[in-house]
Coordinates of C-alpha atoms and ligand atoms in Angstrom, one line a residue:
X15 CA -67.9 -44.6 -55.6
X16 CA -65.4 -41.7 -54.7
X17 CA -63.8 -42.1 -51.1
X18 CA -64.0 -38.5 -50.5
X19 CA -61.4 -36.7 -47.5
X20 CA -63.7 -37.0 -44.9
X21 CA -61.2 -35.1 -42.7
X22 CA -62.4 -31.9 -44.4
X23 CA -65.7 -33.0 -42.4
X24 CA -63.7 -31.9 -38.9
X25 CA -62.9 -28.5 -40.4
X26 CA -64.2 -25.8 -38.1
X27 CA -65.9 -23.3 -40.3
X28 CA -64.0 -20.5 -40.5
X29 CA -66.5 -18.3 -38.7
X30 CA -64.5 -15.7 -37.3
X31 CA -63.8 -13.4 -40.7
X32 CA -67.5 -14.1 -41.7
X33 CA -69.1 -13.3 -38.2
X34 CA -67.3 -9.9 -38.5
X35 CA -68.8 -9.2 -41.8
X36 CA -72.0 -10.1 -41.1
X37 CA -71.9 -7.8 -38.0
X38 CA -70.5 -4.5 -39.5
X39 CA -72.6 -5.5 -42.4
X40 CA -76.2 -5.1 -40.0
X41 CA -74.5 -2.1 -38.3
X42 CA -73.6 0.0 -41.4
X43 CA -77.7 -1.0 -42.7
X44 CA -79.1 -0.3 -39.8
X45 CA -77.0 3.1 -39.1
X46 CA -78.1 4.8 -42.7
X47 CA -74.3 3.6 -43.6
X48 CA -72.5 5.0 -41.5
X49 CA -68.9 5.5 -42.1
X50 CA -66.5 2.7 -40.1
X51 CA -62.7 2.7 -39.2
X52 CA -60.9 -0.6 -40.3
X53 CA -58.6 -1.6 -37.9
X54 CA -59.2 -5.4 -38.5
X55 CA -57.6 -5.9 -42.0
X56 CA -55.2 -8.6 -42.9
X57 CA -54.4 -7.2 -46.1
X58 CA -51.6 -3.9 -47.0
X59 CA -53.3 -0.6 -48.4
X60 CA -50.1 0.7 -50.0
X61 CA -49.4 -0.3 -54.0
X62 CA -45.9 -2.2 -55.0
X63 CA -43.1 0.2 -54.7
X64 CA -41.6 2.2 -57.5
X65 CA -38.5 -0.3 -58.3
X66 CA -41.0 -3.5 -57.8
X67 CA -43.1 -1.7 -60.5
X68 CA -39.9 -1.0 -63.1
X69 CA -39.1 -4.2 -63.1
X70 CA -42.1 -5.9 -63.8
X71 CA -42.7 -3.6 -66.6
X72 CA -39.5 -4.4 -67.8
X73 CA -40.1 -8.0 -67.5
X74 CA -42.9 -8.1 -69.3
X75 CA -41.0 -6.3 -72.6
X76 CA -38.8 -9.3 -72.0
X77 CA -41.3 -11.5 -72.5
X78 CA -42.4 -9.5 -76.3
X79 CA -39.1 -10.6 -77.6
X80 CA -37.9 -13.7 -79.0
X81 CA -34.3 -13.1 -77.6
X82 CA -35.6 -12.2 -73.8
X83 CA -38.4 -14.5 -73.7
X84 CA -38.2 -17.0 -71.1
X85 CA -40.4 -19.9 -70.8
X86 CA -40.9 -22.6 -68.2
X87 CA -38.9 -21.7 -65.1
X88 CA -37.2 -23.8 -63.4
X89 CA -39.7 -25.1 -60.8
X90 CA -37.1 -24.4 -57.4
X91 CA -36.8 -20.5 -58.8
X92 CA -35.1 -18.3 -61.1
X93 CA -31.3 -18.4 -60.5
X94 CA -31.3 -14.5 -59.9
X95 CA -34.4 -14.9 -57.4
X96 CA -32.4 -17.3 -55.4
X97 CA -29.1 -15.4 -55.7
X98 CA -31.2 -11.7 -54.1
X99 CA -32.7 -13.7 -51.6
X100 CA -29.1 -15.5 -50.3
X101 CA -27.7 -12.3 -50.6
X102 CA -29.9 -10.6 -48.6
X103 CA -30.0 -13.2 -46.0
X104 CA -26.3 -12.8 -46.4
X105 CA -26.3 -9.1 -45.2
X106 CA -27.6 -10.0 -42.1
X107 CA -25.0 -12.4 -41.8
X108 CA -26.8 -15.3 -41.8
X109 CA -24.8 -18.0 -44.7
X110 CA -27.6 -20.2 -47.1
X111 CA -26.5 -21.8 -50.2
X112 CA -28.8 -20.2 -53.0
X113 CA -29.8 -24.3 -53.8
X114 CA -31.4 -24.0 -50.6
X115 CA -33.7 -20.9 -51.4
X116 CA -36.8 -22.0 -53.2
X117 CA -39.6 -19.5 -54.8
X118 CA -43.0 -20.0 -53.8
X119 CA -46.8 -18.1 -54.5
X120 CA -46.8 -17.0 -51.2
X121 CA -46.5 -18.6 -47.3
X122 CA -50.0 -19.6 -47.4
X123 CA -49.2 -22.0 -50.4
X124 CA -46.6 -23.0 -49.2
X125 CA -47.4 -23.8 -45.3
X126 CA -50.2 -26.4 -47.2
X127 CA -48.1 -27.8 -49.3
X128 CA -45.3 -28.4 -47.4
X129 CA -46.7 -31.1 -45.1
X130 CA -46.0 -33.2 -48.2
X131 CA -42.5 -33.9 -46.7
X132 CA -44.0 -35.1 -43.5
X133 CA -46.0 -38.6 -42.5
X134 CA -49.9 -38.7 -41.3
X135 CA -48.6 -40.0 -38.0
X136 CA -46.4 -36.7 -37.4
X137 CA -48.5 -34.6 -34.8
X138 CA -48.6 -30.7 -35.4
X139 CA -47.8 -28.2 -32.1
X140 CA -49.8 -25.3 -33.0
X141 CA -48.3 -22.1 -30.3
X142 CA -51.8 -20.5 -30.0
X143 CA -53.7 -17.5 -30.8
X144 CA -52.5 -19.0 -34.3
X145 CA -52.8 -17.5 -37.3
X146 CA -55.5 -20.4 -38.3
X147 CA -53.8 -21.9 -41.5
X148 CA -51.7 -24.2 -39.6
X149 CA -54.1 -26.0 -37.4
X150 CA -56.8 -25.9 -41.3
X151 CA -54.1 -27.4 -43.0
X152 CA -53.1 -30.1 -40.9
X153 CA -57.1 -30.8 -40.1
X154 CA -57.6 -31.5 -43.7
X155 CA -54.2 -33.7 -43.6
X156 CA -56.0 -35.9 -41.0
X157 CA -52.7 -34.7 -38.4
X158 CA -53.4 -34.4 -34.9
X159 CA -52.9 -31.6 -33.6
X160 CA -51.6 -30.3 -30.2
X161 CA -52.4 -26.7 -28.9
X162 CA -50.3 -25.2 -26.3
X163 CA -51.4 -21.6 -25.4
X164 CA -49.7 -19.2 -24.3
X165 CA -50.7 -15.8 -22.4
X166 CA -50.2 -12.1 -21.1
X167 CA -48.2 -14.4 -18.3
X168 CA -45.0 -15.3 -20.7
X169 CA -45.5 -12.2 -22.9
X170 CA -47.7 -14.5 -25.3
X171 CA -44.5 -16.4 -26.2
X172 CA -44.6 -20.1 -24.8
X173 CA -41.5 -22.1 -24.8
X174 CA -41.4 -26.0 -24.9
X175 CA -41.9 -28.0 -21.8
X176 CA -42.2 -32.2 -21.6
X177 CA -45.2 -31.8 -22.0
X178 CA -45.1 -30.9 -25.3
X179 CA -44.9 -33.6 -27.8
X180 CA -45.2 -32.9 -31.6
X181 CA -43.2 -33.7 -34.0
X182 CA -44.6 -30.6 -37.0
X183 CA -43.9 -27.5 -34.5
X184 CA -45.3 -24.1 -36.0
X185 CA -43.5 -21.3 -34.8
X186 CA -44.4 -17.6 -36.1
X187 CA -42.5 -14.4 -35.0
X188 CA -43.4 -11.8 -35.3
X189 CA -46.5 -13.2 -34.6
X190 CA -49.9 -12.7 -36.3
X191 CA -52.3 -11.8 -34.0
X192 CA -50.3 -11.2 -30.6
X193 CA -47.5 -8.9 -32.4
X194 CA -44.8 -10.4 -30.0
X195 CA -41.1 -11.2 -31.2
X196 CA -39.3 -14.2 -30.2
X197 CA -35.8 -13.3 -28.8
X198 CA -32.7 -15.1 -29.9
X199 CA -32.4 -17.0 -26.7
X200 CA -36.4 -18.4 -26.4
X201 CA -35.9 -19.3 -30.3
X202 CA -33.5 -21.4 -29.0
X203 CA -35.0 -23.1 -26.5
X204 CA -37.3 -24.5 -29.2
X205 CA -34.2 -24.7 -31.8
X206 CA -32.5 -27.1 -28.9
X207 CA -36.1 -28.9 -28.5
X208 CA -36.3 -29.5 -32.4
X209 CA -32.7 -31.2 -32.2
X210 CA -33.5 -33.2 -28.8
X211 CA -36.5 -34.6 -30.3
X212 CA -36.3 -35.3 -33.9
X213 CA -38.6 -32.4 -34.4
X214 CA -38.9 -30.1 -36.9
X215 CA -40.1 -26.3 -36.6
X216 CA -42.0 -24.5 -39.7
X217 CA -41.0 -20.9 -39.0
X218 CA -43.1 -18.4 -40.4
X219 CA -41.6 -15.5 -40.6
X220 CA -43.7 -13.5 -42.9
X221 CA -43.6 -10.2 -40.6
X222 CA -39.4 -10.1 -40.2
X223 CA -39.6 -6.7 -41.9
X224 CA -41.4 -5.3 -39.5
X225 CA -38.5 -5.8 -36.9
X226 CA -36.4 -2.9 -35.7
X227 CA -34.6 -3.9 -32.5
X228 CA -31.5 -5.3 -33.8
X229 CA -31.2 -7.7 -31.3
X230 CA -34.0 -9.6 -32.2
X231 CA -33.7 -12.5 -34.6
X232 CA -35.3 -12.0 -38.2
X233 CA -34.4 -15.8 -39.3
X234 CA -34.6 -18.7 -37.2
X235 CA -31.4 -19.5 -38.7
X236 CA -30.0 -16.7 -36.9
X237 CA -29.8 -19.0 -34.0
X238 CA -26.9 -22.1 -33.4
X239 CA -28.5 -25.1 -34.6
X240 CA -31.3 -24.4 -36.8
X241 CA -29.7 -25.5 -40.0
X242 CA -30.2 -29.3 -38.8
X243 CA -34.2 -28.4 -37.2
X244 CA -35.8 -25.9 -38.9
X245 CA -37.8 -24.8 -42.6
X246 CA -38.3 -21.2 -42.6
X247 CA -41.2 -19.9 -45.2
X248 CA -41.6 -15.8 -46.0
X249 CA -43.5 -13.9 -47.8
X250 CA -43.3 -10.8 -49.8
X251 CA -47.0 -9.6 -48.8
X252 CA -46.5 -7.8 -46.0
X253 CA -43.1 -6.8 -46.6
X254 CA -43.6 -5.4 -50.1
X255 CA -47.4 -5.1 -50.9
X256 CA -47.3 -8.9 -52.8
X257 CA -50.4 -10.1 -51.4
X258 CA -52.7 -9.2 -55.3
X259 CA -49.0 -9.7 -56.7
X260 CA -48.1 -13.1 -54.9
X261 CA -44.4 -14.0 -54.4
X262 CA -42.7 -15.6 -51.7
X263 CA -39.9 -18.0 -50.4
X264 CA -39.2 -20.5 -47.9
X265 CA -35.6 -21.7 -47.2
X266 CA -34.8 -25.7 -46.3
X267 CA -31.5 -26.0 -45.3
X268 CA -29.4 -29.1 -47.0
X269 CA -28.1 -30.3 -43.5
X270 CA -31.9 -31.1 -42.8
X271 CA -32.1 -35.0 -42.8
X272 CA -34.5 -37.5 -40.7
X273 CA -34.5 -41.1 -40.9
X274 CA -31.5 -40.8 -43.4
X275 CA -34.4 -38.3 -45.7
X276 CA -32.8 -35.1 -46.9
X277 CA -35.6 -32.4 -47.1
X278 CA -34.1 -30.1 -49.4
X279 CA -33.8 -33.1 -52.1
X280 CA -37.5 -34.1 -51.0
X281 CA -38.6 -30.8 -51.6
X282 CA -36.5 -30.7 -55.0
X283 CA -38.2 -33.9 -56.1
X284 CA -41.7 -32.4 -54.8
X285 CA -41.6 -29.0 -56.3
X286 CA -40.5 -30.8 -59.5
X287 CA -43.3 -32.4 -59.7
X288 CA -45.8 -30.9 -58.4
X289 CA -45.1 -26.6 -59.6
X290 CA -43.6 -25.4 -63.5
X291 CA -42.6 -22.7 -60.8
X292 CA -43.3 -19.0 -60.3
X293 CA -43.5 -17.2 -63.5
X294 CA -40.5 -15.3 -64.9
X295 CA -42.5 -11.3 -64.2
X296 CA -43.4 -11.9 -60.9
X297 CA -39.8 -13.4 -60.0
X298 CA -38.2 -10.2 -61.7
X299 CA -40.9 -8.1 -59.8
X300 CA -39.9 -9.7 -56.5
X301 CA -36.1 -9.6 -57.1
X302 CA -36.2 -5.8 -57.3
X303 CA -37.4 -5.7 -53.9
X304 CA -34.4 -6.9 -52.4
X305 CA -32.1 -4.3 -54.1
X306 CA -30.7 -1.5 -52.4
X307 CA -33.6 0.6 -54.0
X308 CA -36.0 -1.7 -53.7
X309 CA -34.9 -2.0 -50.4
X310 CA -35.9 2.0 -49.6
X311 CA -38.6 2.4 -50.6
X312 CA -40.3 -0.8 -49.1
X313 CA -39.0 0.7 -46.3
X314 CA -40.5 3.7 -46.4
X315 CA -44.2 2.0 -47.0
X316 CA -43.4 0.0 -43.9
X317 CA -42.9 3.7 -42.3
X318 CA -46.8 4.3 -42.6
X319 CA -47.9 1.6 -41.5
X320 CA -45.4 1.9 -38.1
X321 CA -46.7 5.3 -38.0
X322 CA -49.6 3.7 -37.5
X323 CA -49.4 1.5 -35.1
X324 CA -47.6 4.6 -33.2
X325 CA -51.3 6.4 -33.2
X326 CA -52.6 3.4 -31.5
X327 CA -49.8 2.7 -28.6
X328 CA -49.7 6.0 -27.9
X329 CA -53.2 5.5 -27.2
X330 CA -53.3 2.7 -25.2
X331 CA -50.5 3.8 -23.0
X332 CA -52.2 6.6 -22.5
X333 CA -55.4 4.5 -21.3
X334 CA -52.9 2.2 -19.1
X335 CA -54.5 -0.8 -21.3
X336 CA -52.0 -3.3 -21.6
X337 CA -51.2 -4.0 -24.9
X338 CA -48.2 -6.7 -27.0
X339 CA -47.0 -6.0 -30.3
X340 CA -46.8 -3.1 -32.6
X341 CA -43.2 -2.1 -32.4
X342 CA -41.4 -4.9 -34.4
X343 CA -44.7 -6.6 -35.7
X344 CA -48.1 -4.6 -37.7
X345 CA -50.4 -5.9 -35.4
X346 CA -51.3 -5.0 -31.9
X347 CA -53.0 -7.6 -29.3
X348 CA -54.4 -5.7 -26.5
X349 CA -56.4 -6.8 -23.2
X350 CA -59.7 -5.9 -23.4
X351 CA -61.0 -3.3 -21.1
X352 CA -63.6 -3.6 -18.1
X353 CA -63.5 -7.4 -18.3
X354 CA -64.9 -7.5 -21.1
X355 CA -64.8 -10.5 -23.5
X356 CA -63.3 -10.1 -26.9
X357 CA -66.7 -9.9 -28.6
X358 CA -68.6 -7.9 -26.4
X359 CA -65.4 -5.5 -26.6
X360 CA -66.1 -6.2 -30.4
X361 CA -69.6 -4.6 -30.4
X362 CA -68.6 -2.1 -28.3
X363 CA -66.3 -0.2 -30.2
X364 CA -68.6 -0.9 -33.0
X365 CA -71.7 0.4 -31.9
X366 CA -69.9 3.3 -29.5
X367 CA -66.7 4.2 -32.1
X368 CA -67.5 2.8 -35.5
X369 CA -63.8 1.4 -35.2
X370 CA -64.1 -2.4 -36.1
X371 CA -61.5 -4.8 -35.1
X372 CA -60.8 -8.2 -35.1
X373 CA -61.5 -10.5 -31.6
X374 CA -58.7 -12.3 -30.4
X375 CA -61.0 -15.7 -29.5
X376 CA -60.9 -16.3 -32.8
X377 CA -57.5 -17.2 -33.0
X378 CA -57.5 -19.7 -30.2
X379 CA -59.5 -20.1 -26.9
X380 CA -56.9 -18.2 -25.1
X381 CA -57.5 -15.5 -27.2
X382 CA -60.2 -14.7 -25.4
X383 CA -60.3 -11.5 -23.7
X384 CA -57.8 -10.1 -26.4
X385 CA -58.1 -7.9 -29.3
X386 CA -56.1 -7.7 -32.1
X387 CA -55.9 -4.4 -34.2
X388 CA -54.1 -4.2 -37.5
X389 CA -51.5 -1.3 -38.5
X390 CA -52.4 -1.7 -42.6
X391 CA -55.0 0.5 -43.1
X392 CA -55.2 3.9 -44.1
X393 CA -53.1 6.6 -41.3
X394 CA -55.8 8.7 -41.3
X395 CA -58.6 6.5 -40.4
X396 CA -56.3 4.8 -37.7
X397 CA -55.2 8.6 -36.3
X398 CA -58.8 8.6 -35.5
X399 CA -59.6 5.9 -34.7
X400 CA -57.1 6.4 -32.2
X401 CA -58.1 9.4 -30.8
X402 CA -62.0 7.6 -30.2
X403 CA -60.6 4.8 -29.0
X404 CA -59.0 7.6 -26.0
X405 CA -62.1 9.6 -25.8
X406 CA -64.6 6.8 -25.4
X407 CA -62.3 4.9 -22.6
X408 CA -61.7 7.7 -20.5
X409 CA -65.3 8.0 -20.0
Ligands
PLP20 N1 -48.4 -16.4 -42.7 C1 -48.8 -15.3 -41.6 C2 -48.5 -15.5 -40.2 C3 -49.9 -13.9 -42.0 O1 -50.1 -13.7 -41.2 C4 -50.2 -14.4 -43.6 C5 -51.5 -13.8 -44.1 O2 -51.6 -12.8 -43.7 C6 -49.6 -15.7 -44.1 C7 -48.6 -16.3 -43.8 C8 -49.4 -15.5 -45.8 O3 -49.5 -15.0 -46.4 P1 -49.2 -15.0 -47.7 O4 -49.9 -13.9 -48.7 O5 -47.7 -15.1 -48.1 O6 -49.8 -15.8 -48.4

């Protein structure tokens, strides 16, 4: 009899988005198909920029001709893609080698796959509230999870202390769901902690492109000492609208070693065994994001989401409600008003203003009493929702 991976029985149902979908469906059905203002979505709404589309079309044409056709691609990434990413870092003053860049099909895939590098006995530390995949990927692997709660008192940016004992440290900055961003000084504390204890940081930089404050780090490799303790996982999903197109990258420095084993070399071995890379067409499209024109165009799209954020933060400022995020991140994390719980506020907003957001409790128990707004929706709807919020909560 085959023995299945019984760790799957330890997974909690991903009830958050299921319950949101159930409640919104029930509302629409009982309110004659009412229109909803959807500020819960984590998916982008703007299409790929012209520069990416042009590159994708050209790459498709390349595949039609014998002289320009590409078969299997190098498993770790095409040289042109790895160079484009390394140059992107170099322009921000971070020196990484092209062979430290690995192409991926997106951050979700990598966040799961990268765990192959670690032993089952390594514990995973999750800074909460957190993106749910960190916990689930480790539960599937049978790993122990250490939860580090954060709150308003530390701006949802917890720091290491003696109580923190784990070998795999997840840090997401800018953060989903809170929108909080680690400063260089705070991130340095985690880097020093990892180097001192031999832990490895998995730095999720999926939202780095939303940072506008010049003093905040886009990459953990802006921090001295990170090359000996960190892996950075990034995605073009939110940066450039690749959620449905799929491409990302991972950076593993050549200096990163534990117990005499080199993690960069191990990942090369992993990729050359477990993947045949990402398609030529997609890597061409993804490389176009890093051209001068590509950067201009993706920034124009990000500006639309930032305007959405401004509608909402202006509303919350007017109401005097505490929040973080929104400025350097596409998420706004607000304190639920009038002492409401996350789900009470969800029901209240749906019922009274037809606004759908995401209850903070779904991202870890310390998210109770908070609520997440996403800024990836339509500008028209976000503006109306922000006005409705002011009207409703000023009553
Ligand atoms: N990491 C974080 C923090 C995210 O919020 C998301 C998606 O919402 C991902 C990773 C996954 O991104 P991808 O589309 O590249 O798989």
